[in-house]
Amino acid sequence: MATTTRTRTADTALTTAEKAFELLTCEPAPLAFDARPVPGLPDTTMPLEELRKLLVYERYDSDTTDELWRQLAHHAREWGPAWVVGTIGVALPALTHLAAKISRGRARHADDVDSEVLAGFLQALRTADLAPPRLWLRLCWAAWRAGAAVVKTDNGQELPPDLPSGSRSPRMPYGHPDLLLGRAAAAGLITPEAAELISATRFGDVLIEQLAAEKGVTAPVLRMRRRRAERIIAAAVTRGDLSEPTSSSVRREPARAA
C-alpha cells in the first residue's frame, strides 16, 4: 500500500481514525489478526499494527491481497465496531495518501476530502461484493471517487474575474468532448466501448485500473486501446471530419478502434 506523511493543525476524520486505531492496537491487549488462513502472509497471529507495517513495506500478489481484504472485510461486517476501526486503521496509510493527492492545491477542502475518502471506503467495506478479484483496488476506488467528488463539485463554481463576458463562435470541432466521441462512434471510426473508455478515464473520475479490473483485462491493454482510439479521433479532428453533428462527410478509417 502506498503511504504518505501529512501534517494537520486540527483533527480530521482520518486523524481521528488513526487515534482510535492506536487505542485498539496498544498494549496490553492489541487487536490481532490471524494471518494463517491467508496464503503468502506469515503463518501466525499478529497485532493489526504489525500487519499494517507489513503491508506498507512488503509487496504481495493479488491473490494474497484479495484474501487478506476479504478476511478483514468479513471481520468488519461480522465482528463488531472494533474490527471496523481496526480494518480502517490498516487501510489508513493508503487512504491518507489518496486524500492528500486529491486535496493537493486545495487546502480549504482538505478536511472535507478526508471525511469523504473515509466515508467512501467505509461504505464499500460494508457493501462491496467480496467475491470478485481486485477487492483492495475496488475499496480504494470507492474512497477515491468519494473524495474526488468534493473538489469536482467545487470546480467551476466561481469564474475568474478576467474571464471575457462576451460571446463568440465556438472553435471547431463544436460541442462537448462527449459529443465529439459520440460522433466518432456514430461514424464508425471507433466503437461505442472505446468512446466510453475515453470519456470515463479522460473526462470522468474513473481510474483505468478500476475499469480494467471490472472488465477482466490488464490496465496496459486498456491504455493501448484508448491510445489507438485517440489517434483515430485526432486524425479525424485534423481533417475536420467531426465538425458537424452528422457523419455524412466522415471519411472512415480502414479499421475501427476497439
PDB file of C-alpha atoms in Angstrom:
ATOM      1  CA  MET A   1       0.000   0.000   0.000  1.00  0.00           C
ATOM      2  CA  ALA A   2       1.203   3.492  -0.772  1.00  0.00           C
ATOM      3  CA  THR A   3       1.825   5.744   2.157  1.00  0.00           C
ATOM      4  CA  THR A   4       2.452   9.400   2.788  1.00  0.00           C
ATOM      5  CA  THR A   5       3.005  11.706   5.713  1.00  0.00           C
ATOM      6  CA  ARG A   6       0.794  14.706   6.139  1.00  0.00           C
ATOM      7  CA  THR A   7       0.774  17.259   8.942  1.00  0.00           C
ATOM      8  CA  ARG A   8      -2.552  18.713  10.052  1.00  0.00           C
ATOM      9  CA  THR A   9      -3.226  21.513  12.519  1.00  0.00           C
ATOM     10  CA  ALA A  10      -6.593  20.075  13.577  1.00  0.00           C
ATOM     11  CA  ASP A  11      -8.334  16.749  13.849  1.00  0.00           C
ATOM     12  CA  THR A  12      -9.892  15.389  10.673  1.00  0.00           C
ATOM     13  CA  ALA A  13     -11.803  12.192  10.004  1.00  0.00           C
ATOM     14  CA  LEU A  14      -8.575  10.386   9.091  1.00  0.00           C
ATOM     15  CA  THR A  15      -6.512  11.621  12.045  1.00  0.00           C
ATOM     16  CA  THR A  16      -9.366  10.735  14.388  1.00  0.00           C
ATOM     17  CA  ALA A  17      -9.495   7.254  12.878  1.00  0.00           C
ATOM     18  CA  GLU A  18      -5.753   6.939  13.425  1.00  0.00           C
ATOM     19  CA  LYS A  19      -6.105   7.802  17.117  1.00  0.00           C
ATOM     20  CA  ALA A  20      -8.865   5.211  17.508  1.00  0.00           C
ATOM     21  CA  PHE A  21      -6.656   2.653  15.779  1.00  0.00           C
ATOM     22  CA  GLU A  22      -3.784   3.416  18.152  1.00  0.00           C
ATOM     23  CA  LEU A  23      -6.043   2.759  21.140  1.00  0.00           C
ATOM     24  CA  LEU A  24      -7.108  -0.578  19.673  1.00  0.00           C
ATOM     25  CA  THR A  25      -3.587  -1.729  18.974  1.00  0.00           C
ATOM     26  CA  CYS A  26      -1.768  -0.610  22.117  1.00  0.00           C
ATOM     27  CA  GLU A  27      -0.629  -2.901  24.913  1.00  0.00           C
ATOM     28  CA  PRO A  28      -1.587  -4.849  26.907  1.00  0.00           C
ATOM     29  CA  ALA A  29      -4.173  -6.405  24.540  1.00  0.00           C
ATOM     30  CA  PRO A  30      -3.779  -5.145  20.968  1.00  0.00           C
ATOM     31  CA  LEU A  31      -6.364  -6.272  18.431  1.00  0.00           C
ATOM     32  CA  ALA A  32      -4.781  -9.115  16.467  1.00  0.00           C
ATOM     33  CA  PHE A  33      -5.336 -10.667  13.050  1.00  0.00           C
ATOM     34  CA  ASP A  34      -4.995 -14.370  12.325  1.00  0.00           C
ATOM     35  CA  ALA A  35      -2.906 -14.383   9.156  1.00  0.00           C
ATOM     36  CA  ARG A  36      -2.637 -18.167   8.922  1.00  0.00           C
ATOM     37  CA  PRO A  37      -5.595 -18.639   6.510  1.00  0.00           C
ATOM     38  CA  VAL A  38      -4.104 -16.063   4.100  1.00  0.00           C
ATOM     39  CA  PRO A  39      -1.591 -17.647   1.713  1.00  0.00           C
ATOM     40  CA  GLY A  40       1.558 -15.589   1.402  1.00  0.00           C
ATOM     41  CA  LEU A  41       1.351 -13.951   4.829  1.00  0.00           C
ATOM     42  CA  PRO A  42       3.326 -15.153   7.848  1.00  0.00           C
ATOM     43  CA  ASP A  43       1.799 -18.281   9.393  1.00  0.00           C
ATOM     44  CA  THR A  44       0.932 -16.590  12.672  1.00  0.00           C
ATOM     45  CA  THR A  45      -1.394 -14.231  14.521  1.00  0.00           C
ATOM     46  CA  MET A  46      -0.167 -10.639  14.622  1.00  0.00           C
ATOM     47  CA  PRO A  47      -1.319  -7.276  16.022  1.00  0.00           C
ATOM     48  CA  LEU A  48      -3.027  -5.123  13.425  1.00  0.00           C
ATOM     49  CA  GLU A  49      -0.295  -2.509  13.731  1.00  0.00           C
ATOM     50  CA  GLU A  50       2.250  -5.137  12.736  1.00  0.00           C
ATOM     51  CA  LEU A  51       0.033  -6.230   9.837  1.00  0.00           C
ATOM     52  CA  ARG A  52      -0.204  -2.642   8.658  1.00  0.00           C
ATOM     53  CA  LYS A  53       3.575  -2.204   8.697  1.00  0.00           C
ATOM     54  CA  LEU A  54       3.919  -5.428   6.749  1.00  0.00           C
ATOM     55  CA  LEU A  55       1.582  -4.168   4.037  1.00  0.00           C
ATOM     56  CA  VAL A  56       3.370  -0.835   3.830  1.00  0.00           C
ATOM     57  CA  TYR A  57       6.857  -2.267   3.415  1.00  0.00           C
ATOM     58  CA  GLU A  58       6.207  -5.558   1.616  1.00  0.00           C
ATOM     59  CA  ARG A  59       4.579  -6.341  -1.721  1.00  0.00           C
ATOM     60  CA  TYR A  60       2.143  -9.217  -2.125  1.00  0.00           C
ATOM     61  CA  ASP A  61       0.471 -10.705  -5.165  1.00  0.00           C
ATOM     62  CA  SER A  62      -3.180 -10.121  -5.949  1.00  0.00           C
ATOM     63  CA  ASP A  63      -4.302 -13.494  -4.553  1.00  0.00           C
ATOM     64  CA  THR A  64      -2.792 -12.723  -1.141  1.00  0.00           C
ATOM     65  CA  THR A  65      -4.132  -9.169  -1.145  1.00  0.00           C
ATOM     66  CA  ASP A  66      -7.622 -10.274  -2.152  1.00  0.00           C
ATOM     67  CA  GLU A  67      -7.834 -12.942   0.542  1.00  0.00           C
ATOM     68  CA  LEU A  68      -6.463 -10.587   3.189  1.00  0.00           C
ATOM     69  CA  TRP A  69      -9.062  -7.930   2.479  1.00  0.00           C
ATOM     70  CA  ARG A  70     -11.839 -10.483   2.250  1.00  0.00           C
ATOM     71  CA  GLN A  71     -10.909 -11.589   5.752  1.00  0.00           C
ATOM     72  CA  LEU A  72     -10.690  -8.029   7.065  1.00  0.00           C
ATOM     73  CA  ALA A  73     -13.974  -7.005   5.417  1.00  0.00           C
ATOM     74  CA  HIS A  74     -15.678 -10.090   6.835  1.00  0.00           C
ATOM     75  CA  HIS A  75     -14.384  -9.255  10.332  1.00  0.00           C
ATOM     76  CA  ALA A  76     -15.577  -5.653   9.965  1.00  0.00           C
ATOM     77  CA  ARG A  77     -19.054  -6.836   8.931  1.00  0.00           C
ATOM     78  CA  GLU A  78     -19.453  -9.656  11.423  1.00  0.00           C
ATOM     79  CA  TRP A  79     -17.286  -8.983  14.469  1.00  0.00           C
ATOM     80  CA  GLY A  80     -18.380  -5.531  15.605  1.00  0.00           C
ATOM     81  CA  PRO A  81     -17.164  -1.904  15.724  1.00  0.00           C
ATOM     82  CA  ALA A  82     -13.655  -2.723  16.954  1.00  0.00           C
ATOM     83  CA  TRP A  83     -12.943  -4.567  13.713  1.00  0.00           C
ATOM     84  CA  VAL A  84     -14.439  -1.741  11.658  1.00  0.00           C
ATOM     85  CA  VAL A  85     -11.965   0.654  13.264  1.00  0.00           C
ATOM     86  CA  GLY A  86      -9.173  -1.903  13.001  1.00  0.00           C
ATOM     87  CA  THR A  87      -9.753  -2.546   9.301  1.00  0.00           C
ATOM     88  CA  ILE A  88      -9.903   1.166   8.556  1.00  0.00           C
ATOM     89  CA  GLY A  89      -6.679   1.567  10.505  1.00  0.00           C
ATOM     90  CA  VAL A  90      -4.911  -0.981   8.329  1.00  0.00           C
ATOM     91  CA  ALA A  91      -6.046   0.982   5.258  1.00  0.00           C
ATOM     92  CA  LEU A  92      -5.159   4.417   6.670  1.00  0.00           C
ATOM     93  CA  PRO A  93      -1.715   4.814   5.038  1.00  0.00           C
ATOM     94  CA  ALA A  94      -3.293   4.367   1.615  1.00  0.00           C
ATOM     95  CA  LEU A  95      -6.372   6.465   2.441  1.00  0.00           C
ATOM     96  CA  THR A  96      -4.177   9.295   3.714  1.00  0.00           C
ATOM     97  CA  HIS A  97      -2.160   9.133   0.515  1.00  0.00           C
ATOM     98  CA  LEU A  98      -5.318   9.278  -1.619  1.00  0.00           C
ATOM     99  CA  ALA A  99      -6.758  12.194   0.353  1.00  0.00           C
ATOM    100  CA  ALA A 100      -3.501  14.149   0.137  1.00  0.00           C
ATOM    101  CA  LYS A 101      -3.379  13.636  -3.616  1.00  0.00           C
ATOM    102  CA  ILE A 102      -6.982  14.765  -4.108  1.00  0.00           C
ATOM    103  CA  SER A 103      -6.663  17.861  -1.930  1.00  0.00           C
ATOM    104  CA  ARG A 104      -3.244  18.950  -3.208  1.00  0.00           C
ATOM    105  CA  GLY A 105      -3.528  22.630  -4.075  1.00  0.00           C
ATOM    106  CA  ARG A 106      -6.987  22.788  -2.489  1.00  0.00           C
ATOM    107  CA  ALA A 107      -6.158  23.196   1.192  1.00  0.00           C
ATOM    108  CA  ARG A 108      -9.575  24.581   2.098  1.00  0.00           C
ATOM    109  CA  HIS A 109     -11.159  21.302   1.007  1.00  0.00           C
ATOM    110  CA  ALA A 110      -8.708  19.024   2.812  1.00  0.00           C
ATOM    111  CA  ASP A 111     -10.929  18.281   5.828  1.00  0.00           C
ATOM    112  CA  ASP A 112     -13.950  17.537   3.640  1.00  0.00           C
ATOM    113  CA  VAL A 113     -11.861  15.341   1.369  1.00  0.00           C
ATOM    114  CA  ASP A 114     -10.614  13.381   4.388  1.00  0.00           C
ATOM    115  CA  SER A 115     -14.186  12.838   5.550  1.00  0.00           C
ATOM    116  CA  GLU A 116     -15.448  11.712   2.156  1.00  0.00           C
ATOM    117  CA  VAL A 117     -12.486   9.428   1.473  1.00  0.00           C
ATOM    118  CA  LEU A 118     -13.126   7.696   4.781  1.00  0.00           C
ATOM    119  CA  ALA A 119     -16.884   7.551   4.189  1.00  0.00           C
ATOM    120  CA  GLY A 120     -16.427   6.134   0.685  1.00  0.00           C
ATOM    121  CA  PHE A 121     -14.069   3.451   1.932  1.00  0.00           C
ATOM    122  CA  LEU A 122     -16.363   2.553   4.830  1.00  0.00           C
ATOM    123  CA  GLN A 123     -19.395   2.269   2.549  1.00  0.00           C
ATOM    124  CA  ALA A 124     -17.520  -0.060   0.216  1.00  0.00           C
ATOM    125  CA  LEU A 125     -16.171  -2.042   3.152  1.00  0.00           C
ATOM    126  CA  ARG A 126     -19.743  -2.686   4.268  1.00  0.00           C
ATOM    127  CA  THR A 127     -21.356  -3.318   0.893  1.00  0.00           C
ATOM    128  CA  ALA A 128     -18.802  -4.352  -1.762  1.00  0.00           C
ATOM    129  CA  ASP A 129     -19.062  -7.807  -3.279  1.00  0.00           C
ATOM    130  CA  LEU A 130     -16.172  -9.691  -1.703  1.00  0.00           C
ATOM    131  CA  ALA A 131     -16.038 -12.476  -4.290  1.00  0.00           C
ATOM    132  CA  PRO A 132     -14.662 -10.746  -7.432  1.00  0.00           C
ATOM    133  CA  PRO A 133     -10.929 -10.080  -7.704  1.00  0.00           C
ATOM    134  CA  ARG A 134      -9.129  -6.795  -7.033  1.00  0.00           C
ATOM    135  CA  LEU A 135     -11.039  -6.165  -3.814  1.00  0.00           C
ATOM    136  CA  TRP A 136      -8.412  -3.821  -2.400  1.00  0.00           C
ATOM    137  CA  LEU A 137      -8.397  -1.808  -5.623  1.00  0.00           C
ATOM    138  CA  ARG A 138     -12.185  -1.580  -5.593  1.00  0.00           C
ATOM    139  CA  LEU A 139     -12.199  -0.364  -1.991  1.00  0.00           C
ATOM    140  CA  CYS A 140      -9.601   2.289  -2.816  1.00  0.00           C
ATOM    141  CA  TRP A 141     -11.523   3.313  -5.913  1.00  0.00           C
ATOM    142  CA  ALA A 142     -14.647   3.894  -3.822  1.00  0.00           C
ATOM    143  CA  ALA A 143     -12.619   6.065  -1.444  1.00  0.00           C
ATOM    144  CA  TRP A 144     -11.032   7.999  -4.299  1.00  0.00           C
ATOM    145  CA  ARG A 145     -14.332   8.608  -6.067  1.00  0.00           C
ATOM    146  CA  ALA A 146     -15.965   9.917  -2.893  1.00  0.00           C
ATOM    147  CA  GLY A 147     -13.080  12.262  -2.127  1.00  0.00           C
ATOM    148  CA  ALA A 148     -12.748  13.497  -5.694  1.00  0.00           C
ATOM    149  CA  ALA A 149     -16.436  14.440  -5.716  1.00  0.00           C
ATOM    150  CA  VAL A 150     -15.677  17.153  -3.144  1.00  0.00           C
ATOM    151  CA  VAL A 151     -13.286  19.067  -5.372  1.00  0.00           C
ATOM    152  CA  LYS A 152     -15.184  18.231  -8.565  1.00  0.00           C
ATOM    153  CA  THR A 153     -18.339  19.853  -7.191  1.00  0.00           C
ATOM    154  CA  ASP A 154     -16.389  22.991  -6.367  1.00  0.00           C
ATOM    155  CA  ASN A 155     -14.774  23.254  -9.796  1.00  0.00           C
ATOM    156  CA  GLY A 156     -16.329  25.933 -11.948  1.00  0.00           C
ATOM    157  CA  GLN A 157     -18.470  27.480  -9.220  1.00  0.00           C
ATOM    158  CA  GLU A 158     -16.526  30.735  -9.373  1.00  0.00           C
ATOM    159  CA  LEU A 159     -15.438  32.372 -12.639  1.00  0.00           C
ATOM    160  CA  PRO A 160     -12.080  34.167 -12.758  1.00  0.00           C
ATOM    161  CA  PRO A 161     -12.513  37.968 -12.709  1.00  0.00           C
ATOM    162  CA  ASP A 162     -10.699  38.452 -16.032  1.00  0.00           C
ATOM    163  CA  LEU A 163     -12.867  35.996 -17.962  1.00  0.00           C
ATOM    164  CA  PRO A 164     -14.321  37.697 -21.080  1.00  0.00           C
ATOM    165  CA  SER A 165     -18.088  38.029 -20.785  1.00  0.00           C
ATOM    166  CA  GLY A 166     -18.846  38.448 -24.474  1.00  0.00           C
ATOM    167  CA  SER A 167     -19.992  35.655 -26.764  1.00  0.00           C
ATOM    168  CA  ARG A 168     -18.035  34.193 -29.631  1.00  0.00           C
ATOM    169  CA  SER A 169     -18.348  31.356 -32.064  1.00  0.00           C
ATOM    170  CA  PRO A 170     -17.009  28.109 -30.691  1.00  0.00           C
ATOM    171  CA  ARG A 171     -13.852  26.661 -32.149  1.00  0.00           C
ATOM    172  CA  MET A 172     -14.147  23.613 -34.357  1.00  0.00           C
ATOM    173  CA  PRO A 173     -14.993  20.894 -33.659  1.00  0.00           C
ATOM    174  CA  TYR A 174     -18.088  22.160 -31.895  1.00  0.00           C
ATOM    175  CA  GLY A 175     -19.536  20.649 -28.763  1.00  0.00           C
ATOM    176  CA  HIS A 176     -18.576  18.913 -25.551  1.00  0.00           C
ATOM    177  CA  PRO A 177     -15.868  16.220 -25.838  1.00  0.00           C
ATOM    178  CA  ASP A 178     -18.520  13.590 -25.175  1.00  0.00           C
ATOM    179  CA  LEU A 179     -20.407  14.822 -28.255  1.00  0.00           C
ATOM    180  CA  LEU A 180     -17.211  14.554 -30.259  1.00  0.00           C
ATOM    181  CA  LEU A 181     -16.758  10.984 -29.052  1.00  0.00           C
ATOM    182  CA  GLY A 182     -20.373  10.249 -29.890  1.00  0.00           C
ATOM    183  CA  ARG A 183     -19.905  11.495 -33.444  1.00  0.00           C
ATOM    184  CA  ALA A 184     -16.780   9.381 -33.850  1.00  0.00           C
ATOM    185  CA  ALA A 185     -18.628   6.307 -32.629  1.00  0.00           C
ATOM    186  CA  ALA A 186     -21.699   7.035 -34.762  1.00  0.00           C
ATOM    187  CA  ALA A 187     -19.467   7.410 -37.806  1.00  0.00           C
ATOM    188  CA  GLY A 188     -17.871   4.048 -37.140  1.00  0.00           C
ATOM    189  CA  LEU A 189     -14.390   5.442 -36.515  1.00  0.00           C
ATOM    190  CA  ILE A 190     -14.293   3.922 -33.034  1.00  0.00           C
ATOM    191  CA  THR A 191     -16.557   1.542 -31.168  1.00  0.00           C
ATOM    192  CA  PRO A 192     -19.010   2.759 -28.514  1.00  0.00           C
ATOM    193  CA  GLU A 193     -16.892   0.870 -25.964  1.00  0.00           C
ATOM    194  CA  ALA A 194     -13.810   2.848 -26.968  1.00  0.00           C
ATOM    195  CA  ALA A 195     -15.768   6.105 -26.707  1.00  0.00           C
ATOM    196  CA  GLU A 196     -16.940   5.160 -23.235  1.00  0.00           C
ATOM    197  CA  LEU A 197     -13.383   4.226 -22.237  1.00  0.00           C
ATOM    198  CA  ILE A 198     -12.044   7.642 -23.261  1.00  0.00           C
ATOM    199  CA  SER A 199     -14.956   9.505 -21.697  1.00  0.00           C
ATOM    200  CA  ALA A 200     -14.765   7.673 -18.377  1.00  0.00           C
ATOM    201  CA  THR A 201     -10.996   7.836 -17.930  1.00  0.00           C
ATOM    202  CA  ARG A 202     -10.181  11.172 -19.565  1.00  0.00           C
ATOM    203  CA  PHE A 203     -13.176  13.312 -18.631  1.00  0.00           C
ATOM    204  CA  GLY A 204     -14.612  11.384 -15.677  1.00  0.00           C
ATOM    205  CA  ASP A 205     -13.150  10.168 -12.406  1.00  0.00           C
ATOM    206  CA  VAL A 206     -12.723   6.522 -13.371  1.00  0.00           C
ATOM    207  CA  LEU A 207      -9.293   5.005 -12.818  1.00  0.00           C
ATOM    208  CA  ILE A 208      -8.205   2.875 -15.737  1.00  0.00           C
ATOM    209  CA  GLU A 209      -7.052   0.214 -13.270  1.00  0.00           C
ATOM    210  CA  GLN A 210     -10.565   0.005 -11.847  1.00  0.00           C
ATOM    211  CA  LEU A 211     -12.114  -0.322 -15.294  1.00  0.00           C
ATOM    212  CA  ALA A 212      -9.592  -2.984 -16.216  1.00  0.00           C
ATOM    213  CA  ALA A 213     -10.439  -4.976 -13.092  1.00  0.00           C
ATOM    214  CA  GLU A 214     -14.151  -4.784 -13.901  1.00  0.00           C
ATOM    215  CA  LYS A 215     -13.579  -5.935 -17.491  1.00  0.00           C
ATOM    216  CA  GLY A 216     -11.147  -8.678 -16.559  1.00  0.00           C
ATOM    217  CA  VAL A 217      -8.229  -7.290 -18.579  1.00  0.00           C
ATOM    218  CA  THR A 218      -4.971  -5.595 -17.666  1.00  0.00           C
ATOM    219  CA  ALA A 219      -4.561  -1.828 -17.422  1.00  0.00           C
ATOM    220  CA  PRO A 220      -1.891  -1.753 -20.179  1.00  0.00           C
ATOM    221  CA  VAL A 221      -4.346  -3.408 -22.569  1.00  0.00           C
ATOM    222  CA  LEU A 222      -6.956  -0.725 -21.898  1.00  0.00           C
ATOM    223  CA  ARG A 223      -4.357   2.027 -22.259  1.00  0.00           C
ATOM    224  CA  MET A 224      -3.352   0.604 -25.647  1.00  0.00           C
ATOM    225  CA  ARG A 225      -6.997   0.534 -26.778  1.00  0.00           C
ATOM    226  CA  ARG A 226      -7.519   4.094 -25.573  1.00  0.00           C
ATOM    227  CA  ARG A 227      -4.361   5.330 -27.307  1.00  0.00           C
ATOM    228  CA  ARG A 228      -5.383   3.670 -30.585  1.00  0.00           C
ATOM    229  CA  ALA A 229      -8.852   5.255 -30.452  1.00  0.00           C
ATOM    230  CA  GLU A 230      -7.473   8.681 -29.544  1.00  0.00           C
ATOM    231  CA  ARG A 231      -5.113   8.613 -32.510  1.00  0.00           C
ATOM    232  CA  ILE A 232      -8.008   7.873 -34.854  1.00  0.00           C
ATOM    233  CA  ILE A 233     -10.047  10.727 -33.362  1.00  0.00           C
ATOM    234  CA  ALA A 234      -7.090  13.118 -33.549  1.00  0.00           C
ATOM    235  CA  ALA A 235      -6.650  12.333 -37.248  1.00  0.00           C
ATOM    236  CA  ALA A 236     -10.373  12.890 -37.865  1.00  0.00           C
ATOM    237  CA  VAL A 237     -10.316  16.200 -35.994  1.00  0.00           C
ATOM    238  CA  THR A 238      -7.300  17.340 -38.028  1.00  0.00           C
ATOM    239  CA  ARG A 239      -9.198  16.590 -41.245  1.00  0.00           C
ATOM    240  CA  GLY A 240     -12.293  18.372 -39.943  1.00  0.00           C
ATOM    241  CA  ASP A 241     -14.393  15.236 -40.237  1.00  0.00           C
ATOM    242  CA  LEU A 242     -16.032  15.621 -36.815  1.00  0.00           C
ATOM    243  CA  SER A 243     -17.006  19.290 -37.043  1.00  0.00           C
ATOM    244  CA  GLU A 244     -20.599  18.547 -37.972  1.00  0.00           C
ATOM    245  CA  PRO A 245     -23.194  16.669 -35.894  1.00  0.00           C
ATOM    246  CA  THR A 246     -23.904  14.392 -38.850  1.00  0.00           C
ATOM    247  CA  SER A 247     -21.455  11.813 -40.086  1.00  0.00           C
ATOM    248  CA  SER A 248     -22.134  12.102 -43.802  1.00  0.00           C
ATOM    249  CA  SER A 249     -18.798  13.772 -44.535  1.00  0.00           C
ATOM    250  CA  VAL A 250     -16.672  11.489 -42.387  1.00  0.00           C
ATOM    251  CA  ARG A 251     -14.009   9.529 -44.185  1.00  0.00           C
ATOM    252  CA  ARG A 252     -13.877   6.200 -42.420  1.00  0.00           C
ATOM    253  CA  GLU A 253     -10.625   4.681 -41.282  1.00  0.00           C
ATOM    254  CA  PRO A 254      -9.638   1.266 -42.668  1.00  0.00           C
ATOM    255  CA  ALA A 255     -10.176  -0.272 -39.208  1.00  0.00           C
ATOM    256  CA  ARG A 256     -12.145   0.794 -36.164  1.00  0.00           C
ATOM    257  CA  ALA A 257     -10.542   1.168 -32.775  1.00  0.00           C
ATOM    258  CA  ALA A 258     -11.952  -1.388 -30.402  1.00  0.00           C
TER     259      ALA A 258
END
